[in-house]
GROMACS .gro file of C-alpha atoms in nm:
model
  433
    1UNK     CA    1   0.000   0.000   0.000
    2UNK     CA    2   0.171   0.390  -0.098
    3UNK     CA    3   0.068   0.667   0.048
    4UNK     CA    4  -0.073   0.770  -0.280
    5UNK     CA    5  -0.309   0.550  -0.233
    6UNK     CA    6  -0.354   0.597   0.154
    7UNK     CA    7  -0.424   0.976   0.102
    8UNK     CA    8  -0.651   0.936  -0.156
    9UNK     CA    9  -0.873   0.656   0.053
   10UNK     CA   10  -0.853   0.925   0.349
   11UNK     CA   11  -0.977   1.213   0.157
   12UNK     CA   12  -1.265   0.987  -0.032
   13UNK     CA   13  -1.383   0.921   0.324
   14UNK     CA   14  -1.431   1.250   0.447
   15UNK     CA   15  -1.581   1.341   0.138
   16UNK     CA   16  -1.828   1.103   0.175
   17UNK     CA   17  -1.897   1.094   0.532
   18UNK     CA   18  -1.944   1.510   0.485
   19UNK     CA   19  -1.715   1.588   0.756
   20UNK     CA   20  -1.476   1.779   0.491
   21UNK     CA   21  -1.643   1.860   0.137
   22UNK     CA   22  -1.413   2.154  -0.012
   23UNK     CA   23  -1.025   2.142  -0.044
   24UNK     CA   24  -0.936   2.396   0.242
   25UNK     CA   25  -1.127   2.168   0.483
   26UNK     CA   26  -0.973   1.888   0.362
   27UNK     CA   27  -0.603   2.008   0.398
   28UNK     CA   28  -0.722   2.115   0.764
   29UNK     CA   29  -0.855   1.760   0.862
   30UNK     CA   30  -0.569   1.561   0.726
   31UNK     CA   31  -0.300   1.822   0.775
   32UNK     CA   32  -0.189   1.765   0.411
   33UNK     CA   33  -0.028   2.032   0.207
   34UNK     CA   34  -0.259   2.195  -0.072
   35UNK     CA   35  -0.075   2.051  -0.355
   36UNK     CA   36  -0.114   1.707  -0.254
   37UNK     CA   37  -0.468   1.755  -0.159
   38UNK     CA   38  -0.515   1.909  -0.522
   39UNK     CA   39  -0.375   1.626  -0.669
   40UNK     CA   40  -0.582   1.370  -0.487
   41UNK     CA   41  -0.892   1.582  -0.564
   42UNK     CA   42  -0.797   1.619  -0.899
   43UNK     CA   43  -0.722   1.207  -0.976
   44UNK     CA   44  -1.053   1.134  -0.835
   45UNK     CA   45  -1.198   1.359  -1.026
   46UNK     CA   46  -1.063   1.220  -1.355
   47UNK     CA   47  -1.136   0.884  -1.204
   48UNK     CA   48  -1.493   0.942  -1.192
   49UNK     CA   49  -1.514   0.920  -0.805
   50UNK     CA   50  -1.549   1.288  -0.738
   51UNK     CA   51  -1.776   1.590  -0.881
   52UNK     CA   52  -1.772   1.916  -0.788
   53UNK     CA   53  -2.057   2.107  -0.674
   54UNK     CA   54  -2.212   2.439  -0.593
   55UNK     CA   55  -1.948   2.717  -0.445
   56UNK     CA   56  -1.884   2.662  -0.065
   57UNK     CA   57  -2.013   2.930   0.109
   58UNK     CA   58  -1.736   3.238   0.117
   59UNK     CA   59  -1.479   3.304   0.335
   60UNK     CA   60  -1.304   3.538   0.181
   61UNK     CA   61  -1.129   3.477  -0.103
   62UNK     CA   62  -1.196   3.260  -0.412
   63UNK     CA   63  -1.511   3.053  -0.266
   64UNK     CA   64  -1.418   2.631  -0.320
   65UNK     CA   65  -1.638   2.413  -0.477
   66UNK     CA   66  -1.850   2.135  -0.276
   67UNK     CA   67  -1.691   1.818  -0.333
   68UNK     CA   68  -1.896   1.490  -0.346
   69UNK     CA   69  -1.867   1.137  -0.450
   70UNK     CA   70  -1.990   1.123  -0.823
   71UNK     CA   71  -2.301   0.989  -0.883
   72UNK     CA   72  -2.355   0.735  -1.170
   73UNK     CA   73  -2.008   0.647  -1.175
   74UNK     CA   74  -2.073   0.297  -1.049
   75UNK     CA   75  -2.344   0.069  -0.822
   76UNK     CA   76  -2.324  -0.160  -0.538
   77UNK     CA   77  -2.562  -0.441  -0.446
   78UNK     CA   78  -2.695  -0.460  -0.115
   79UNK     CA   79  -2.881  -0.759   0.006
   80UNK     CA   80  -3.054  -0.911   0.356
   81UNK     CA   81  -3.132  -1.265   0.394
   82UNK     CA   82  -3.415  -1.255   0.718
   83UNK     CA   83  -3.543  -1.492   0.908
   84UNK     CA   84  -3.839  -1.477   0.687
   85UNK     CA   85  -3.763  -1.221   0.428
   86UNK     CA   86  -3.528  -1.096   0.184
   87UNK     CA   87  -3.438  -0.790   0.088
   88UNK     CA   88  -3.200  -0.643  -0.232
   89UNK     CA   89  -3.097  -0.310  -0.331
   90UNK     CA   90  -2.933  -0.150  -0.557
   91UNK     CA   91  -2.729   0.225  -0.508
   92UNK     CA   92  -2.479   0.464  -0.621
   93UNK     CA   93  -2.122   0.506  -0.473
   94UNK     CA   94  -2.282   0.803  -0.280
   95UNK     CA   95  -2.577   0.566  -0.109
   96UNK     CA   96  -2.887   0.712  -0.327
   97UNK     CA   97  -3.126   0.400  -0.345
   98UNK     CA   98  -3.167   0.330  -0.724
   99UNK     CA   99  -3.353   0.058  -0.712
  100UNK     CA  100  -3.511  -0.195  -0.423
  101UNK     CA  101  -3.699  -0.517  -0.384
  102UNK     CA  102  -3.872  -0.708  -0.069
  103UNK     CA  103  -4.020  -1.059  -0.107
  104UNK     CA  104  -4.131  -1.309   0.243
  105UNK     CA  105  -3.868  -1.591   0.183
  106UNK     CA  106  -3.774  -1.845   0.466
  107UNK     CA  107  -3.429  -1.867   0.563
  108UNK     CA  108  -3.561  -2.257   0.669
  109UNK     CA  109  -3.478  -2.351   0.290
  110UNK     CA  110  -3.116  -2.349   0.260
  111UNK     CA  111  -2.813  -2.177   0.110
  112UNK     CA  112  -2.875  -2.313  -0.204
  113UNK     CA  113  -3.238  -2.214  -0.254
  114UNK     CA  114  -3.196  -1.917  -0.083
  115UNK     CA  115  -2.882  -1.825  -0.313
  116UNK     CA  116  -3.076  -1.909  -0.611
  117UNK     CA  117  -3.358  -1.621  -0.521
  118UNK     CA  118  -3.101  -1.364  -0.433
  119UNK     CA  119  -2.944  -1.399  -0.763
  120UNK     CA  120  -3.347  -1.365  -0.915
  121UNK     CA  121  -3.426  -1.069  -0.723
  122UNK     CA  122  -3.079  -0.906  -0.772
  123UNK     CA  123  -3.190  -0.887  -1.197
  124UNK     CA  124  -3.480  -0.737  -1.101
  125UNK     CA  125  -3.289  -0.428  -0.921
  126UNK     CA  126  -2.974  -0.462  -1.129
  127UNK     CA  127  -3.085  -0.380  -1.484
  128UNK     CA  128  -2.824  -0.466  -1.750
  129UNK     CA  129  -2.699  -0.113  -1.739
  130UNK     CA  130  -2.681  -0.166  -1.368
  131UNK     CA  131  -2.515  -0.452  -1.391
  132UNK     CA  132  -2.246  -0.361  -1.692
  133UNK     CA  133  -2.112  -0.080  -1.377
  134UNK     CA  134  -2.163  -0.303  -1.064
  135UNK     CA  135  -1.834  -0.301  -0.862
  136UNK     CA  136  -1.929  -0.477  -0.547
  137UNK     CA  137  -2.161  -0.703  -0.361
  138UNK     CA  138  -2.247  -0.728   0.059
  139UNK     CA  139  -2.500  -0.951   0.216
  140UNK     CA  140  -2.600  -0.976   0.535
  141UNK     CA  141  -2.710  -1.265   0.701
  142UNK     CA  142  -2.902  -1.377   1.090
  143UNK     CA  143  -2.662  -1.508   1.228
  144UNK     CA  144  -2.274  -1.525   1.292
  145UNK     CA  145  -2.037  -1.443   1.023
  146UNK     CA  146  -1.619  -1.521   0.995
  147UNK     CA  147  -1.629  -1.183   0.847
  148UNK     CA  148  -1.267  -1.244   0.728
  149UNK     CA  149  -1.359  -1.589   0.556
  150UNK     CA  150  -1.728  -1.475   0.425
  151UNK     CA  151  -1.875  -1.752   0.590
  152UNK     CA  152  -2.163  -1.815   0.823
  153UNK     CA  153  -2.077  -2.010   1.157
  154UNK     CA  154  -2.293  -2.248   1.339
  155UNK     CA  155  -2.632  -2.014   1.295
  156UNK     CA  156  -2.863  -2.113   1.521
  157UNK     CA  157  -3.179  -2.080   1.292
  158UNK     CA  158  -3.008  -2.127   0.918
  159UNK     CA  159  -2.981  -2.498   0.888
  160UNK     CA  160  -2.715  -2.556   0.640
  161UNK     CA  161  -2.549  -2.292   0.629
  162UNK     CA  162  -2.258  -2.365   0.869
  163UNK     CA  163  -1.910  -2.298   0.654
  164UNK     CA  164  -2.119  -2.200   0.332
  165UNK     CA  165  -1.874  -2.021   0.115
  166UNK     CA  166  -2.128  -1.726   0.053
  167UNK     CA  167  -1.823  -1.498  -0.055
  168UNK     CA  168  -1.675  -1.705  -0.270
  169UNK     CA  169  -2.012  -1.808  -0.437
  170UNK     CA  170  -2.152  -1.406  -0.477
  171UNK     CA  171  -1.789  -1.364  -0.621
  172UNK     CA  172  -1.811  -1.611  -0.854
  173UNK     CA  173  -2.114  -1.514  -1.008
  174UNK     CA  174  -2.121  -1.122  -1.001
  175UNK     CA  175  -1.738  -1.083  -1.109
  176UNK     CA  176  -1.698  -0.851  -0.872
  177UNK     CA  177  -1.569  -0.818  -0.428
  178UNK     CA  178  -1.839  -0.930  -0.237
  179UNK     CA  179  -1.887  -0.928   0.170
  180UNK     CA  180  -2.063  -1.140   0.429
  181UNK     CA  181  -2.209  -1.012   0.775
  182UNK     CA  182  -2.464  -1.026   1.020
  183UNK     CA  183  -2.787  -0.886   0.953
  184UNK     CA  184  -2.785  -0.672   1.273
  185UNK     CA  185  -2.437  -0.524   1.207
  186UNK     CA  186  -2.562  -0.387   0.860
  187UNK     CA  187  -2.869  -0.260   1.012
  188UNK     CA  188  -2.674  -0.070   1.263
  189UNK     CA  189  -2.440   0.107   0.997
  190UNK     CA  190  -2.710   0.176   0.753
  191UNK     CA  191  -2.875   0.407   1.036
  192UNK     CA  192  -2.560   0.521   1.147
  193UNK     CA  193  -2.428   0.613   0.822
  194UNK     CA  194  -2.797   0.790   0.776
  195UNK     CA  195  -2.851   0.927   1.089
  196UNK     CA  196  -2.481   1.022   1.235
  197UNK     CA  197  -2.531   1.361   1.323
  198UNK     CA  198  -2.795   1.336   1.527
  199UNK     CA  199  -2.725   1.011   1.632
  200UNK     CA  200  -2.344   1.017   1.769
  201UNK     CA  201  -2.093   0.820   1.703
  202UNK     CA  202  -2.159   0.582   1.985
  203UNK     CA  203  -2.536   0.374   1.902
  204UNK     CA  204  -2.662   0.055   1.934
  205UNK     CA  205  -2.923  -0.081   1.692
  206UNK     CA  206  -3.153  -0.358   1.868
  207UNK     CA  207  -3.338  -0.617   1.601
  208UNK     CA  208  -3.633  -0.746   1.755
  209UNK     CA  209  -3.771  -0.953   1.478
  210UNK     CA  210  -3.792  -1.318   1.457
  211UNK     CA  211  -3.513  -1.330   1.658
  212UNK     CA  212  -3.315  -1.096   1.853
  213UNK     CA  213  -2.995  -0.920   1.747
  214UNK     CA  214  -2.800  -0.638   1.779
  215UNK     CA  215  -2.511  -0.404   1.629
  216UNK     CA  216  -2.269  -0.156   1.787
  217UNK     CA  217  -2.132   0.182   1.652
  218UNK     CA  218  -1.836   0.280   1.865
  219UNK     CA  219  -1.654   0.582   1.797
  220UNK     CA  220  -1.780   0.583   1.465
  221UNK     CA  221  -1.675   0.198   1.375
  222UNK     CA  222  -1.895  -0.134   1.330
  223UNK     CA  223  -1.737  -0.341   1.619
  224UNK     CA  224  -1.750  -0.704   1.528
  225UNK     CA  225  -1.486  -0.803   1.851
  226UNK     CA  226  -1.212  -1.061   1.834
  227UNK     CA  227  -1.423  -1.298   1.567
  228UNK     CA  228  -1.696  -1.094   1.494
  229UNK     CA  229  -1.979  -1.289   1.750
  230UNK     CA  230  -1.966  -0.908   1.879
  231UNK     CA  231  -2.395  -0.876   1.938
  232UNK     CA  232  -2.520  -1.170   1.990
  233UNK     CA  233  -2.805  -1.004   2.249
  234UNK     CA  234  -3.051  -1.273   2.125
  235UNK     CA  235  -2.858  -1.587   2.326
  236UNK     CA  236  -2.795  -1.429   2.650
  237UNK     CA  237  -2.956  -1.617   2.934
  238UNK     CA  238  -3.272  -1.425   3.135
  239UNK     CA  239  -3.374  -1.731   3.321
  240UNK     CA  240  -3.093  -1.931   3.462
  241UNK     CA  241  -3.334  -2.233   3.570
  242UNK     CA  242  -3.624  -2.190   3.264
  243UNK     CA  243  -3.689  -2.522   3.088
  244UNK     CA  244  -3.799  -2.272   2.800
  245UNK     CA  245  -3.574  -2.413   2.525
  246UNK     CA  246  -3.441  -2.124   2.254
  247UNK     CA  247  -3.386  -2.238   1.885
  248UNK     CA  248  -3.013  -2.293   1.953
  249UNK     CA  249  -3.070  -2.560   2.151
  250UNK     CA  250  -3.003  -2.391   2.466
  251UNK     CA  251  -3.223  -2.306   2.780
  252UNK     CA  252  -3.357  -1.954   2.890
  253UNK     CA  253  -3.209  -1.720   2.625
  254UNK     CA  254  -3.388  -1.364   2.567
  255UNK     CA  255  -3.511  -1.466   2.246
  256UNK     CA  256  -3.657  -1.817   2.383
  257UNK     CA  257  -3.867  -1.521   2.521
  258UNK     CA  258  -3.914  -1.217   2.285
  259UNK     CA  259  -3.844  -1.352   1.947
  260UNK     CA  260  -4.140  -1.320   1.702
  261UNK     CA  261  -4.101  -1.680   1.677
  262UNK     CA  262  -4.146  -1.706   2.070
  263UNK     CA  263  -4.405  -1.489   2.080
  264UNK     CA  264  -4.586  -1.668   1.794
  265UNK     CA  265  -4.585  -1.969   2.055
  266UNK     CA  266  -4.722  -1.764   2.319
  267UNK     CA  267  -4.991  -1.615   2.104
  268UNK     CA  268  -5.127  -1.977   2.020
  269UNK     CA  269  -5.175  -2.054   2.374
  270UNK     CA  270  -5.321  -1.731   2.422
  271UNK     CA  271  -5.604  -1.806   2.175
  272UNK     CA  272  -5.620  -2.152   2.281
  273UNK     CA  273  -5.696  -2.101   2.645
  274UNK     CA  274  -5.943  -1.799   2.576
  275UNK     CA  275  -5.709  -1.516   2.730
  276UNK     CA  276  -5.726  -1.390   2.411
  277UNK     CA  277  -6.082  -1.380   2.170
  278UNK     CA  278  -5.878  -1.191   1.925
  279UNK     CA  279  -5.610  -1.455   1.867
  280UNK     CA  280  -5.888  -1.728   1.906
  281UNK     CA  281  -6.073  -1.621   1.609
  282UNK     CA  282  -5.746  -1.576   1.386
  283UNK     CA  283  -5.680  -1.941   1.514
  284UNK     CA  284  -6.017  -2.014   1.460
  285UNK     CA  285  -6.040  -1.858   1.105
  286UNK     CA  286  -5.693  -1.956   0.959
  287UNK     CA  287  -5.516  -2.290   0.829
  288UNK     CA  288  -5.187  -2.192   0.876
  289UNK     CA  289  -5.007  -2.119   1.240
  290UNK     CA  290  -5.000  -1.799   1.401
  291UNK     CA  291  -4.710  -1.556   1.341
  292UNK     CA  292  -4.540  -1.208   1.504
  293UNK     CA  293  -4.786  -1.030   1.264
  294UNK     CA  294  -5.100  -1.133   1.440
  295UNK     CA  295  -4.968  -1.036   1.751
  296UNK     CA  296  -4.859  -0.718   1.571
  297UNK     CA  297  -5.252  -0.725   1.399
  298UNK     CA  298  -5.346  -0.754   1.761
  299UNK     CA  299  -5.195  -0.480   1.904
  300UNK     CA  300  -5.314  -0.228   1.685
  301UNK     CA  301  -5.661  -0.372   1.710
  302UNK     CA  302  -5.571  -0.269   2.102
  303UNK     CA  303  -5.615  -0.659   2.218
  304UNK     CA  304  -5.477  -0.639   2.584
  305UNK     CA  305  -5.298  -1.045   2.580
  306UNK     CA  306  -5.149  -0.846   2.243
  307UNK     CA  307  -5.050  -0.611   2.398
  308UNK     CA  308  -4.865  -0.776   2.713
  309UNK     CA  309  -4.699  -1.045   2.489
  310UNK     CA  310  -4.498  -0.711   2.307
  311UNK     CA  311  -4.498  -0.462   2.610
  312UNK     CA  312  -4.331  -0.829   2.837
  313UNK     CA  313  -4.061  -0.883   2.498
  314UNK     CA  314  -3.987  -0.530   2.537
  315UNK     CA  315  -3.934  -0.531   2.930
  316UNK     CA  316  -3.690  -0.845   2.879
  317UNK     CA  317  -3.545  -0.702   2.580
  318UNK     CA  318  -3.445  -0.374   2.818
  319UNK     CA  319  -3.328  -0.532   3.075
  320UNK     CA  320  -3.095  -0.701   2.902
  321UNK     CA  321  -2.977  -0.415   2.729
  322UNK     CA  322  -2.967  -0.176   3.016
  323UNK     CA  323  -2.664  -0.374   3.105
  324UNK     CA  324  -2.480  -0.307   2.728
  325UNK     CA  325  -2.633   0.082   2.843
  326UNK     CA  326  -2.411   0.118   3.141
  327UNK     CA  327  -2.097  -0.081   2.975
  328UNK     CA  328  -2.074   0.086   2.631
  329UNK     CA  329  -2.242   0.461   2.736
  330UNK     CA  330  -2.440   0.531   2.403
  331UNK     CA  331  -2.533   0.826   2.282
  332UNK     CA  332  -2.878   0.649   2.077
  333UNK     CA  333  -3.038   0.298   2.075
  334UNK     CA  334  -3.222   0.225   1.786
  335UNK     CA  335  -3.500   0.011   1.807
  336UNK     CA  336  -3.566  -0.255   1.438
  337UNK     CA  337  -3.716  -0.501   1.338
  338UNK     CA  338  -4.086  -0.619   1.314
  339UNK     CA  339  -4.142  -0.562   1.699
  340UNK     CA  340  -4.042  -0.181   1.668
  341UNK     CA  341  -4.301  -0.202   1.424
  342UNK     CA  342  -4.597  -0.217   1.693
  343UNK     CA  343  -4.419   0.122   1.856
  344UNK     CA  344  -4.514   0.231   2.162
  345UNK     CA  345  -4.618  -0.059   2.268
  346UNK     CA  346  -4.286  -0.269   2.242
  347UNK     CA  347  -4.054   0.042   2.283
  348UNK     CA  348  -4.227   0.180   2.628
  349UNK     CA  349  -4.146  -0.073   2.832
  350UNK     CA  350  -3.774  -0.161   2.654
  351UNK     CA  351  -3.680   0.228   2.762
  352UNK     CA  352  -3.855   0.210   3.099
  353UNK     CA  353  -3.641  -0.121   3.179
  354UNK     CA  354  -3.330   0.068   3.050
  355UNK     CA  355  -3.375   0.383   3.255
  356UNK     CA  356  -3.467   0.138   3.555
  357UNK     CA  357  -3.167  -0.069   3.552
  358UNK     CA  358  -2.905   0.154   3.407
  359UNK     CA  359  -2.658   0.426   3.570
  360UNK     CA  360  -2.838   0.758   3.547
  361UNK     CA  361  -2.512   0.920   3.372
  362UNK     CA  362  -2.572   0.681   3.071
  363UNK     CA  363  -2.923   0.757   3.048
  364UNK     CA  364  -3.006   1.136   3.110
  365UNK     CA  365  -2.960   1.188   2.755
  366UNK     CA  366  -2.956   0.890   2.627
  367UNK     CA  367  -3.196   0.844   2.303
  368UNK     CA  368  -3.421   0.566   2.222
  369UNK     CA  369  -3.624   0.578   1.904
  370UNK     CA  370  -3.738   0.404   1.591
  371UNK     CA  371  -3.452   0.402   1.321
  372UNK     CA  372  -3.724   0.554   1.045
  373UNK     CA  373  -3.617   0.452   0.735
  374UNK     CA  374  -3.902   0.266   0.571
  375UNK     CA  375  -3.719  -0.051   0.718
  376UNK     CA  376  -3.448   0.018   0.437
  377UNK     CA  377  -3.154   0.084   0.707
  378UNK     CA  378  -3.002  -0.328   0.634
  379UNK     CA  379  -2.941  -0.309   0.235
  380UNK     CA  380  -2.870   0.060   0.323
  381UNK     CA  381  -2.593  -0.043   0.559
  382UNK     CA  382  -2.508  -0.352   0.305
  383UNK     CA  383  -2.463  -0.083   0.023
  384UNK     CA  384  -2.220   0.153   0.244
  385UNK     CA  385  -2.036  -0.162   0.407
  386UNK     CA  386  -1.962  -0.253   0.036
  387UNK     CA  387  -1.844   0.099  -0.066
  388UNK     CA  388  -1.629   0.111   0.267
  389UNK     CA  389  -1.450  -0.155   0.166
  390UNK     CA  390  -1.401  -0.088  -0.173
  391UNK     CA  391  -1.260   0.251  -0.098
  392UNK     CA  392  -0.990   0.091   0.191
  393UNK     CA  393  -0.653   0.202   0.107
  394UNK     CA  394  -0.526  -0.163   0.016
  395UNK     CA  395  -0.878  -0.268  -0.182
  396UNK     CA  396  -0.814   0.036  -0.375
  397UNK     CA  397  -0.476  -0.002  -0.472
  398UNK     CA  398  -0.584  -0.325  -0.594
  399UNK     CA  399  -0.843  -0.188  -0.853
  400UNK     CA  400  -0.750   0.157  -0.906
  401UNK     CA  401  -0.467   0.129  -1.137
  402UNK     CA  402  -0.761  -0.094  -1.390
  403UNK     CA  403  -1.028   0.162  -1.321
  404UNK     CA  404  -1.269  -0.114  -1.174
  405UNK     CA  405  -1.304  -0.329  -0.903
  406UNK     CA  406  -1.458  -0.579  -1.184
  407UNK     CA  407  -1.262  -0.938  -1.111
  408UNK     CA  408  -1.114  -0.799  -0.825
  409UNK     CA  409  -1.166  -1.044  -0.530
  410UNK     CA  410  -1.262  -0.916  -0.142
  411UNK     CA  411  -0.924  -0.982   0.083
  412UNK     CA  412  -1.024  -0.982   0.432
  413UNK     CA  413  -0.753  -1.262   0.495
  414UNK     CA  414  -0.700  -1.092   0.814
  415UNK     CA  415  -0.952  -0.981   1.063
  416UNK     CA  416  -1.023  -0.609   1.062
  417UNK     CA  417  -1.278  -0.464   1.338
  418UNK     CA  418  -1.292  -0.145   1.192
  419UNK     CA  419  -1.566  -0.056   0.953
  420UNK     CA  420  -1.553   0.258   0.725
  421UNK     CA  421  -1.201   0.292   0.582
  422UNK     CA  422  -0.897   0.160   0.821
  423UNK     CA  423  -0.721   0.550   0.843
  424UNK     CA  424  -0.660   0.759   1.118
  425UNK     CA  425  -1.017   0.904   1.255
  426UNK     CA  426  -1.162   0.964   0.886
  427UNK     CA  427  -1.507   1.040   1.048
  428UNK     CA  428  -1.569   1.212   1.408
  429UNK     CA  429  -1.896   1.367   1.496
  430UNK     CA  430  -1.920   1.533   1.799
  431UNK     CA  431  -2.249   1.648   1.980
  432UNK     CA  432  -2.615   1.506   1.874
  433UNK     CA  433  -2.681   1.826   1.694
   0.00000   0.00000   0.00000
């Protein structure tokens, strides 16, 4: 790796993060003398990664132009595999959505099936013009990832996918560097990367959904820890002695509890023993089991055994994260995921549990809140991941010198925790204004 090509990755980052956008602010971030930061402009430029914009406002002197990454230059694919959905996207280097498309799939059918209908929704996002300029693929998964390897490890609810070579398979067929993580980490950096300067640099992003995840910002940087099991909220233990078994095959986890899943269970005994006439006529009326959604259906219809099954996920859901709270001091929990979905009802009692249990220095102004993004925020954060890492000093010295990442493969050989580009402090945001 040069430090051509360190330089240029550093100022590429703060152009796209927004932190510095003309060339004086960029020489006063990185400390870099004005020639070399009008040289590194200037390739990137002629490269097609950067445009100039609209005069900076005036300072005196010769007003700068707004730089920005260049729009139509290239796309990225971004693509979730739920539980019981799947997700695909398609945007520019800069994150503009282009192009997105949601379909229920289940998980439950393999990494072959479920491979095959990722590749069939990706042509329906990725039209040939699309596809002629796509320069790099991320998908994120529920459950663990080797991040470094692209592989998914021992997931409690994918059977068959232990030591799947996702990577190498999404490589194979789109030609271009693909990436593997959990669903919860991408989730986390797509409202991060959306929501940063109002959010902090320090946020957790809780996943209630079929199951339970979660993914940490710290410092502006997706934490993954030593193997990247960094998260796992899901399969800590509320209930030492339960005999409630969890889908991992353990006893008394949080999700055993408050996973849609779980509370699908719950829900069926609810109609069955008449604590619920609600649920008993959708049992009643339907041929298929009950799911999260007509607990979700029953909340809104204001169905009080509804209503406790979220408002008791989101009590255990908070006390379990009141801990993370107090440990990690963020500035902003987001709340995901199909249980966020019923507001109120699920998020009251998480942030009541959380004030309860956690130090009152971690809460006075701490924020909890729905992430608001149309439930885009995991190809959003799939789409930036991939961009992150195709703008990383030693990816781009890799594909620069061709002009395209195209048959360039991912080289995460060695694990990295960081997440935007690996360079000294590229992004800081201070305050929550």
């Amino acid at each position: 790796m040069t430090d051509h090509t360190q330089t240029l990755s550093l100022i590429l980052s703060l152009i796209r993060s927004g932190v510095a956008v003309t060339r004086p602010d960029l020489s006063r971030r990185t400390g870099l003398g004005r020639t070399i930061i009008t040289q590194r402009v200037d390739q990137a430029i002629r490269d097609g990664l950067v445009a100039e914009g609209e005069p900076a406002p005036s300072t005196g002197g010769r007003p700068s132009r707004v730089l920005r990454i260049a729009p139509g230059r290239a796309v990225v694919l971004g693509v979730v595999l739920g539980a019981t959905h799947l997700h695909a996207a398609v945007t520019d280097l800069d994150g503009t959505v282009l192009a997105d498309r949601r379909m229920d799939w289940n998980i439950d059918a393999g990494p072959e099936a479920s491979l095959a209908t990722l590749q069939d929704v990706s042509a329906q996002v990725l039209t040939p013009e699309r596809g002629d300029c796509l320069w790099g693929v991320c998908v994120g998964v529920p459950g663990p990832v080797d991040f470094a390897r692209g592989t998914v490890v021992q997931p409690p609810i994918m059977p068959g996918w232990h030591g799947f070579p996702l990577r190498n398979r999404l490589e194979a067929h789109y030609q271009v560097p693909a990436w593997v993580d959990n669903d919860a980490n991408l989730m986390a950096l797509g409202a991060w990367s959306r929501r940063r300067t109002s959010a902090g640099d320090n946020v957790l992003l809780v996943k209630a959904s079929t199951g339970i995840g979660l993914g940490l910002i710290s410092r502006g940087r997706l934490h993954r820890g030593a193997r990247g099991a960094a998260g796992d909220l899901g399969h800590t233990i509320v209930a030492d002695e339960s005999r409630t078994k969890c889908r991992c095959g353990k006893f008394g986890c949080l999700e055993a509890f408050s996973g849609g899943w779980a509370l699908a269970r719950d829900a069926r005994a609810a109609g069955l023993t008449g604590r619920s006439s609600f649920l008993a006529e959708r049992l009643e009326r339907s041929a298929t089991p009950l799911t999260v959604f007509d607990v979700l259906d029953g909340c809104a219809a204001e169905d009080p055994a509804c209503l406790e099954l979220v408002a008791r996920a989101g009590e255990l859901v908070g006390a379990q994260l009141a801990t993370l709270v107090s440990v990690f001091n963020p500035s902003t929990v987001y709340l995901a995921g199909l249980l966020a979905q019923a507001g109120p009802a699920f998020r009251d009692p998480l942030a009541d549990a959380v004030v309860r249990r956690s130090l009152p220095l971690a809460t006075d102004e701490l924020v909890i809140a729905e992430v608001g993004l149309d439930r885009r925020e995991g190809v959003i954060g799939a789409a930036t991941l991939a961009v992150d890492e195709l703008l990383r000093p030693d990816m781009l010295g890799q594909w620069l010198p061709q002009g395209t990442p195209r048959g360039v493969r991912a080289r995460n050989d060695e694990f990295t925790e960081s997440s935007p580009l690996d360079v000294p402090s590229p992004v800081e945001v201070r305050g929550r204004g």
